[in-house]
Coordinates of C-alpha atoms and ligand atoms in Angstrom, one line a residue:
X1 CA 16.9 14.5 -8.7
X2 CA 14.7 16.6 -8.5
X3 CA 11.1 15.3 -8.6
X4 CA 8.7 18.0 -8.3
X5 CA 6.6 15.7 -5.9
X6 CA 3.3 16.8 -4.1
X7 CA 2.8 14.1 -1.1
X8 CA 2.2 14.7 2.7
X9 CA 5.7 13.6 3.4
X10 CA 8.8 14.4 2.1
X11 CA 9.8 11.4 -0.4
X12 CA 13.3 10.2 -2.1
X13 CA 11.3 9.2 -5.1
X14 CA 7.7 8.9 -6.0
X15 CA 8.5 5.2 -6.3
X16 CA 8.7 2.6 -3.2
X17 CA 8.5 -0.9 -2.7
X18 CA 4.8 -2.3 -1.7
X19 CA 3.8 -3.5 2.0
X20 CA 4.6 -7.1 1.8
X21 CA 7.6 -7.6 -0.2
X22 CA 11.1 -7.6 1.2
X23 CA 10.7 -5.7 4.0
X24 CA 9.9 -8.0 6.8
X25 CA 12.9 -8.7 8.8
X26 CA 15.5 -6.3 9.8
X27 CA 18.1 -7.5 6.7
X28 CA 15.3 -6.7 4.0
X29 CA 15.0 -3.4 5.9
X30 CA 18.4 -2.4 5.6
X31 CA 18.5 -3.2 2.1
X32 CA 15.4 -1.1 1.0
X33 CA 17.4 1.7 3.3
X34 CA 20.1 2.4 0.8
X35 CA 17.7 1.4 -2.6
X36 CA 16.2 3.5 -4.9
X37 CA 12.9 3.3 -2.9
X38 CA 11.0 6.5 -1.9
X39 CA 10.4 5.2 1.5
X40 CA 10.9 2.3 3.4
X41 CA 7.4 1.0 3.7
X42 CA 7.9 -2.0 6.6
X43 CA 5.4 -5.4 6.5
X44 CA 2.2 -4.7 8.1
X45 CA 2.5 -5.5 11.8
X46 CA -0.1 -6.9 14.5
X47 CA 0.5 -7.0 18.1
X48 CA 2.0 -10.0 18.8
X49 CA 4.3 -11.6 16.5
X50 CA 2.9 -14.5 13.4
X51 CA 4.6 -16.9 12.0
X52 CA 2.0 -16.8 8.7
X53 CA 0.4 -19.5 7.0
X54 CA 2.0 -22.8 5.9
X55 CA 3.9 -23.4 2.9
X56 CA 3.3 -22.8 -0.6
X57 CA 1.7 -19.6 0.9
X58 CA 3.1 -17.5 -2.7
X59 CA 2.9 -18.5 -6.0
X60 CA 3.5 -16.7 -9.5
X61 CA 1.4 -17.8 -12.6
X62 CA 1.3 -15.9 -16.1
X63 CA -0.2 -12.5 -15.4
X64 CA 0.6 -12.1 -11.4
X65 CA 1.0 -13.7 -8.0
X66 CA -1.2 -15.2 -5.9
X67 CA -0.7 -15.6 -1.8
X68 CA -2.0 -16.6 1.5
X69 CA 0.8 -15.4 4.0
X70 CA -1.3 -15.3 6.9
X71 CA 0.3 -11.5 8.7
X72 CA 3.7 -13.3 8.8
X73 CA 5.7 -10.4 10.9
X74 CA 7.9 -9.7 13.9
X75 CA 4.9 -8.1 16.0
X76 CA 5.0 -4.2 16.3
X77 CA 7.6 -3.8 18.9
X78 CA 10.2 -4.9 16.8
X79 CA 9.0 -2.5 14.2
X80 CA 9.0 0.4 16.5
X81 CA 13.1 -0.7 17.0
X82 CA 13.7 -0.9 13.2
X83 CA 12.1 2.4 12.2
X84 CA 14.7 4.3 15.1
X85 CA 17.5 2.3 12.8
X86 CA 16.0 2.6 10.0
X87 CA 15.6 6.6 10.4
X88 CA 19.5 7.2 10.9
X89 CA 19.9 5.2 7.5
X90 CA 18.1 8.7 5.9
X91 CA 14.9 7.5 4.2
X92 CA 11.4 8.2 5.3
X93 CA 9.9 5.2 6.8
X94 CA 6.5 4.2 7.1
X95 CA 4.2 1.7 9.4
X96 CA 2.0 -0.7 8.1
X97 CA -0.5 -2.0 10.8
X98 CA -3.1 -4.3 11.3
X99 CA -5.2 -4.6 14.3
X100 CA -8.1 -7.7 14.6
X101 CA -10.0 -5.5 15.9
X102 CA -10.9 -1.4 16.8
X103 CA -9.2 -1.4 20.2
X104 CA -5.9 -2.9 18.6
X105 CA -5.4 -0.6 15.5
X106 CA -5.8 2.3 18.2
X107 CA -3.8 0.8 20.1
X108 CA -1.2 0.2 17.5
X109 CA -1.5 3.8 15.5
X110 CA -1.0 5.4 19.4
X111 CA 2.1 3.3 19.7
X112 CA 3.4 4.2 16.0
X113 CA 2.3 8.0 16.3
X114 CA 5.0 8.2 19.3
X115 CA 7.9 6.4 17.2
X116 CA 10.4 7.7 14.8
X117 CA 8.0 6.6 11.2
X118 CA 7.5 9.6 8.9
X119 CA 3.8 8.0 8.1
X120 CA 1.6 5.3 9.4
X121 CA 0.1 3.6 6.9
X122 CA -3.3 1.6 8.3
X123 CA -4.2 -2.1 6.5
X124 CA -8.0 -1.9 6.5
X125 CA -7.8 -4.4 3.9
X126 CA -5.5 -7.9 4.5
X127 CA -7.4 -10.6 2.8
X128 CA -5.9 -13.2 5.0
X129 CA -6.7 -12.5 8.2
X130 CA -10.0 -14.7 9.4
X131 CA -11.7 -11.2 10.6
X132 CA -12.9 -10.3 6.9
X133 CA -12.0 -6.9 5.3
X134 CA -12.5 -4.0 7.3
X135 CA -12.8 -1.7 4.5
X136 CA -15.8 -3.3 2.8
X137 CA -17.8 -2.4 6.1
X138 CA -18.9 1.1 5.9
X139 CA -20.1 1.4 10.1
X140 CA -17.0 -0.4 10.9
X141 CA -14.4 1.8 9.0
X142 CA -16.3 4.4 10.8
X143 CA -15.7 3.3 14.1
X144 CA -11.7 2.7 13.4
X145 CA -11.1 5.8 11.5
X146 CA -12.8 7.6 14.3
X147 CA -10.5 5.6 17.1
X148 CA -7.3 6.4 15.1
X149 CA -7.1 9.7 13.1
X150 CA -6.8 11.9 15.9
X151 CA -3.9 10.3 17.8
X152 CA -1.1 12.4 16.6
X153 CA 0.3 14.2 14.3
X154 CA 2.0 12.3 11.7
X155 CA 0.0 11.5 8.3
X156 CA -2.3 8.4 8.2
X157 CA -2.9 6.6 5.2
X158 CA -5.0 3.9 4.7
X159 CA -4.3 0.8 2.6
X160 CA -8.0 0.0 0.9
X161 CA -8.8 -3.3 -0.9
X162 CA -10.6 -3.2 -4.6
X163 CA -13.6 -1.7 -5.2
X164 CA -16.3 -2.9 -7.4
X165 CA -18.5 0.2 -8.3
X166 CA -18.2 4.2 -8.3
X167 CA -21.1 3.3 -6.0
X168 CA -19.3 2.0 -3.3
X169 CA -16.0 4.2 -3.7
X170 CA -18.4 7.0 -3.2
X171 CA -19.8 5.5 -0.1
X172 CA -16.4 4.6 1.2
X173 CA -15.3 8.3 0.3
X174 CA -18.2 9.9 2.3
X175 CA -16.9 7.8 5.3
X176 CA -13.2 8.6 4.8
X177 CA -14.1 12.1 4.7
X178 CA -15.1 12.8 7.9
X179 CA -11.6 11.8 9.6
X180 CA -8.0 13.4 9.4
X181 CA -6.8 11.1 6.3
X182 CA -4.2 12.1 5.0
X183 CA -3.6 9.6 2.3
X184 CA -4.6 6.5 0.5
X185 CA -3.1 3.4 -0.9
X186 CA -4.8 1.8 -3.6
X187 CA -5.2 -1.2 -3.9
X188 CA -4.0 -4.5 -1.9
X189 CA -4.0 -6.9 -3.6
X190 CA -7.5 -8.8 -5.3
X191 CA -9.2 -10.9 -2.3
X192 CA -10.0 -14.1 -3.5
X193 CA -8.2 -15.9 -6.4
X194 CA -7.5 -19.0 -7.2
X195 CA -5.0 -20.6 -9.6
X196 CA -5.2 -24.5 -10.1
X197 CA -1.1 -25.9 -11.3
X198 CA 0.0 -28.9 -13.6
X199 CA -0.3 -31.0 -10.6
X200 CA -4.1 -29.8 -10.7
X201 CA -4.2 -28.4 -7.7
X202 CA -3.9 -25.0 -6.6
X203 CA -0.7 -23.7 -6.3
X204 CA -0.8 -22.6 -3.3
X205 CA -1.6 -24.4 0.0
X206 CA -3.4 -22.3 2.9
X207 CA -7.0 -21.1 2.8
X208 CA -8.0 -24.2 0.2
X209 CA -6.1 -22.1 -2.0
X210 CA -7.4 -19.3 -1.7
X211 CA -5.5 -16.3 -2.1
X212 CA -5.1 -12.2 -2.9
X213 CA -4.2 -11.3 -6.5
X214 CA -1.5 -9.1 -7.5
X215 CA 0.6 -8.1 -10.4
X216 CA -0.1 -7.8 -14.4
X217 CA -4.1 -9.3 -13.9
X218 CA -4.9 -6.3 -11.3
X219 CA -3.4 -3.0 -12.9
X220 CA -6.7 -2.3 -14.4
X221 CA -8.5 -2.5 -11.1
X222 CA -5.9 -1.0 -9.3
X223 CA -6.0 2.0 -12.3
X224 CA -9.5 2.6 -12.0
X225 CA -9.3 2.5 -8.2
X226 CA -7.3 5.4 -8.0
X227 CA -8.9 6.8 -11.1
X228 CA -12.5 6.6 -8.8
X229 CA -11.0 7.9 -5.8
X230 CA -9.1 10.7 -7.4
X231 CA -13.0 11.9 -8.5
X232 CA -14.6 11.5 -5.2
X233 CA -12.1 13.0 -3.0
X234 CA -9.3 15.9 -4.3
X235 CA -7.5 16.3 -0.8
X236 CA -6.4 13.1 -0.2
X237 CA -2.9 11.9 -1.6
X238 CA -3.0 8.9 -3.5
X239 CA -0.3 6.0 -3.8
X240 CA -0.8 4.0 -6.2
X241 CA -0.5 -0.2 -6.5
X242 CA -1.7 -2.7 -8.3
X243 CA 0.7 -4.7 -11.6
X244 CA 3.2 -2.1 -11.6
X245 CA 6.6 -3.7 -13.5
X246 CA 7.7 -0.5 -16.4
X247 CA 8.1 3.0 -16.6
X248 CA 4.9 3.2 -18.5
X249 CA 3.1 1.6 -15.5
X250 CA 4.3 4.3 -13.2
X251 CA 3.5 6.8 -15.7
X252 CA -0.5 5.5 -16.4
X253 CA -1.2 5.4 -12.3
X254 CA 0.3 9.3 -12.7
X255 CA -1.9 10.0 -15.8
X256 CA -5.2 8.8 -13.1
X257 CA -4.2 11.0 -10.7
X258 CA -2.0 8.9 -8.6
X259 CA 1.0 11.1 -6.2
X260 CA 3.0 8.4 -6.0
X261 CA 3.7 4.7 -6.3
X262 CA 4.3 1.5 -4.9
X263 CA 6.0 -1.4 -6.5
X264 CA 5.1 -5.7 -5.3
X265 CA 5.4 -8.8 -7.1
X266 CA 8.1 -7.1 -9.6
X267 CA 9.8 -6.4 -7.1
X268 CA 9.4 -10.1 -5.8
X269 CA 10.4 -11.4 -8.9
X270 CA 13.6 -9.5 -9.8
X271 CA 14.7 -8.3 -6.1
X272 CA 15.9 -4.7 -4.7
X273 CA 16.9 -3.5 -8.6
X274 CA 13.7 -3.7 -9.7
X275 CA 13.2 -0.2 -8.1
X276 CA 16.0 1.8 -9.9
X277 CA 15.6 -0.4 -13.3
X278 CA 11.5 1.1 -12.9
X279 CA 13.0 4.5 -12.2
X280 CA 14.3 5.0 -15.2
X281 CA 12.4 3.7 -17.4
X282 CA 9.6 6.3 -15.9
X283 CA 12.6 9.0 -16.1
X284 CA 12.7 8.1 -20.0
X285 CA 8.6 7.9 -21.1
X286 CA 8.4 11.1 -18.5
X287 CA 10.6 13.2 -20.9
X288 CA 11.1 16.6 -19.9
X289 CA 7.4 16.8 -18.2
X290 CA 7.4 17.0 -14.9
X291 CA 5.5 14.7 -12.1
X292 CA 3.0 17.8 -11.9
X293 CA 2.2 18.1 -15.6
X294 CA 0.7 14.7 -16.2
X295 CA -0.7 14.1 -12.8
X296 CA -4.4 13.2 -13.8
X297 CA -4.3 14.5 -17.9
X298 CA -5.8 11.1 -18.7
X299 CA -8.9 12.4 -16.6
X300 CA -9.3 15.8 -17.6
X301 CA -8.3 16.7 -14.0
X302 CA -6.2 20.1 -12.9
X303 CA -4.0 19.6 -10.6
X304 CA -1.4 22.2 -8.4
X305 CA -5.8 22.7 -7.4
X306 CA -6.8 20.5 -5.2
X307 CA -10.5 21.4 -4.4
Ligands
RRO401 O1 0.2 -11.1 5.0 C1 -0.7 -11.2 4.2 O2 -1.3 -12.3 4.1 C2 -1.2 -10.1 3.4 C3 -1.5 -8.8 3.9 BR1 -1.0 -8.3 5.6 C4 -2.0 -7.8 3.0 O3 -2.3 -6.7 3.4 N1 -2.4 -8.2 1.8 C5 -2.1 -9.4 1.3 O4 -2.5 -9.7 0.2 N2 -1.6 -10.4 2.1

């Protein structure tokens, strides 16, 4: 297939799974490896290994999910293992990392800029880790973009949470601007939700209950994330992710200027097929357009000209 796709690494498909979602152990790995999925995006790693929050830490309700998983993951060394496996399996593969502070996403990006990943992509935005959200302090993203764009040559992206206001996507921008980025993802999920059950309580356990928002209730957000981005900064490739579950999802995170896509809670919910059944369903409201012609048409936007 031919997908006439514009994107700082070469991609199988525009679509891939999300961070987060079946693609924490070495079996999930393999799985995404021979899926429809664009890349193998692995689960956001720290430097020593988590077991996560206790359970319920994930829960679904009408319109999305809700979770607390606490950084469950392997640690980054086994990470660094799977991506050499993972690489012979013929998919791009991409990092996720998480650092609890500036020293450790250096450290961490240094470690994943000498490994066999296609892209690192840097989680400046885990609402579950006791640190607070990097990415909603302007000084601070400073100081780790400046630590961490220059340590090699593979593509950085950077995983950003929701933002409220063009106002602060501008100021965000004006930071992100003065380091080698090379891409961002938009968004994780919605910080702080909270969904009370029949039992009346919250459904989920950890953090009070307490947790990020994804799915159906966040595709607006996630729309007009990328939609704000897209205006304040033309070079920068943008994945898009946020309540993506059709075709016609795909296609409206295209129409906002979006390069590519990532899919979470559907594929949660309906496991590794979710990505082909998604696939074609974009294949069918695409037509006989290509990825380039509706790239941004819902904004006015030209693209193939990236300012
Ligand atoms: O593991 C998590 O709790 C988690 C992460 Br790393 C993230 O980036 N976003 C999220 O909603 N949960």
């Amino acid at each position: 297939m031919n997908w006439d796709l514009d994107f700082c690494i070469s991609l199988d498909s525009p679509i891939m799974n999300a961070s987060g979602v079946m693609d924490t152990s070495w079996d999930e790995l393999k799985q995404l490896a021979v899926s429809n999925t664009g890349a193998v995006v692995m689960k956001t790693c720290t430097l020593e290994p988590r077991e996560g929050n206790p359970k319920p830490r994930y829960g679904r309700f009408a319109c999305g999910s809700i979770q607390a998983m606490g950084l469950p993951n392997l640690g980054y060394k086994s990470y660094l293992e799977f991506a050499e496996k993972l690489k012979k399996l013929g998919k791009p593969v991409v990092a996720s990392v998480f650092g609890f502070n500036t020293k450790e996403y250096e450290f961490l990006v240094s470690r994943f800029q000498d490994s066999s990943v296609d892209a690192i992509e840097v989680n400046l935005s885990c609402p579950n880790a006791d640190v607070g959200i990097p990415a909603y302090n302007l000084e601070l993203m400073d100081e780790i973009l400046g630590a961490i764009s220059d340590l090699g040559e593979k593509p950085i992206g950077l995983k950003l949470p929701p933002y409220l206001t063009l106002n602060d996507v501008d100021r965000m921008a004006r930071v992100i601007e003065r380091h080698s980025v090379s891409y961002l993802t938009l968004i994780n999920s919605y910080p702080t939700g909270l969904v009370i059950g029949d039992d009346e309580r919250p459904i989920i356990v950890p953090r009070n209950g307490f947790g990020g928002l994804s799915g159906d209730c966040i595709k607006p957000i996630a729309l007009a994330n990328v939609a704000m981005f897209r205006k304040k900064l033309r070079d920068v490739y943008i994945i898009g992710v946020g309540g993506i579950s059709s075709g016609k999802d795909v296609l409206d995170f295209f129409l906002v200027g979006a390069d590519a896509v990532q899919i979470g809670t559907a594929l949660k919910d309906e496991g590794i097929s979710a990505l082909q059944r998604i696939e074609k369903e974009f294949l069918t409201v695409l037509g006989d357009r290509r990825v380039s012609d509706i790239k941004g048409k819902a904004l006015n936007m030209k693209y193939g000209q990236r300012i």
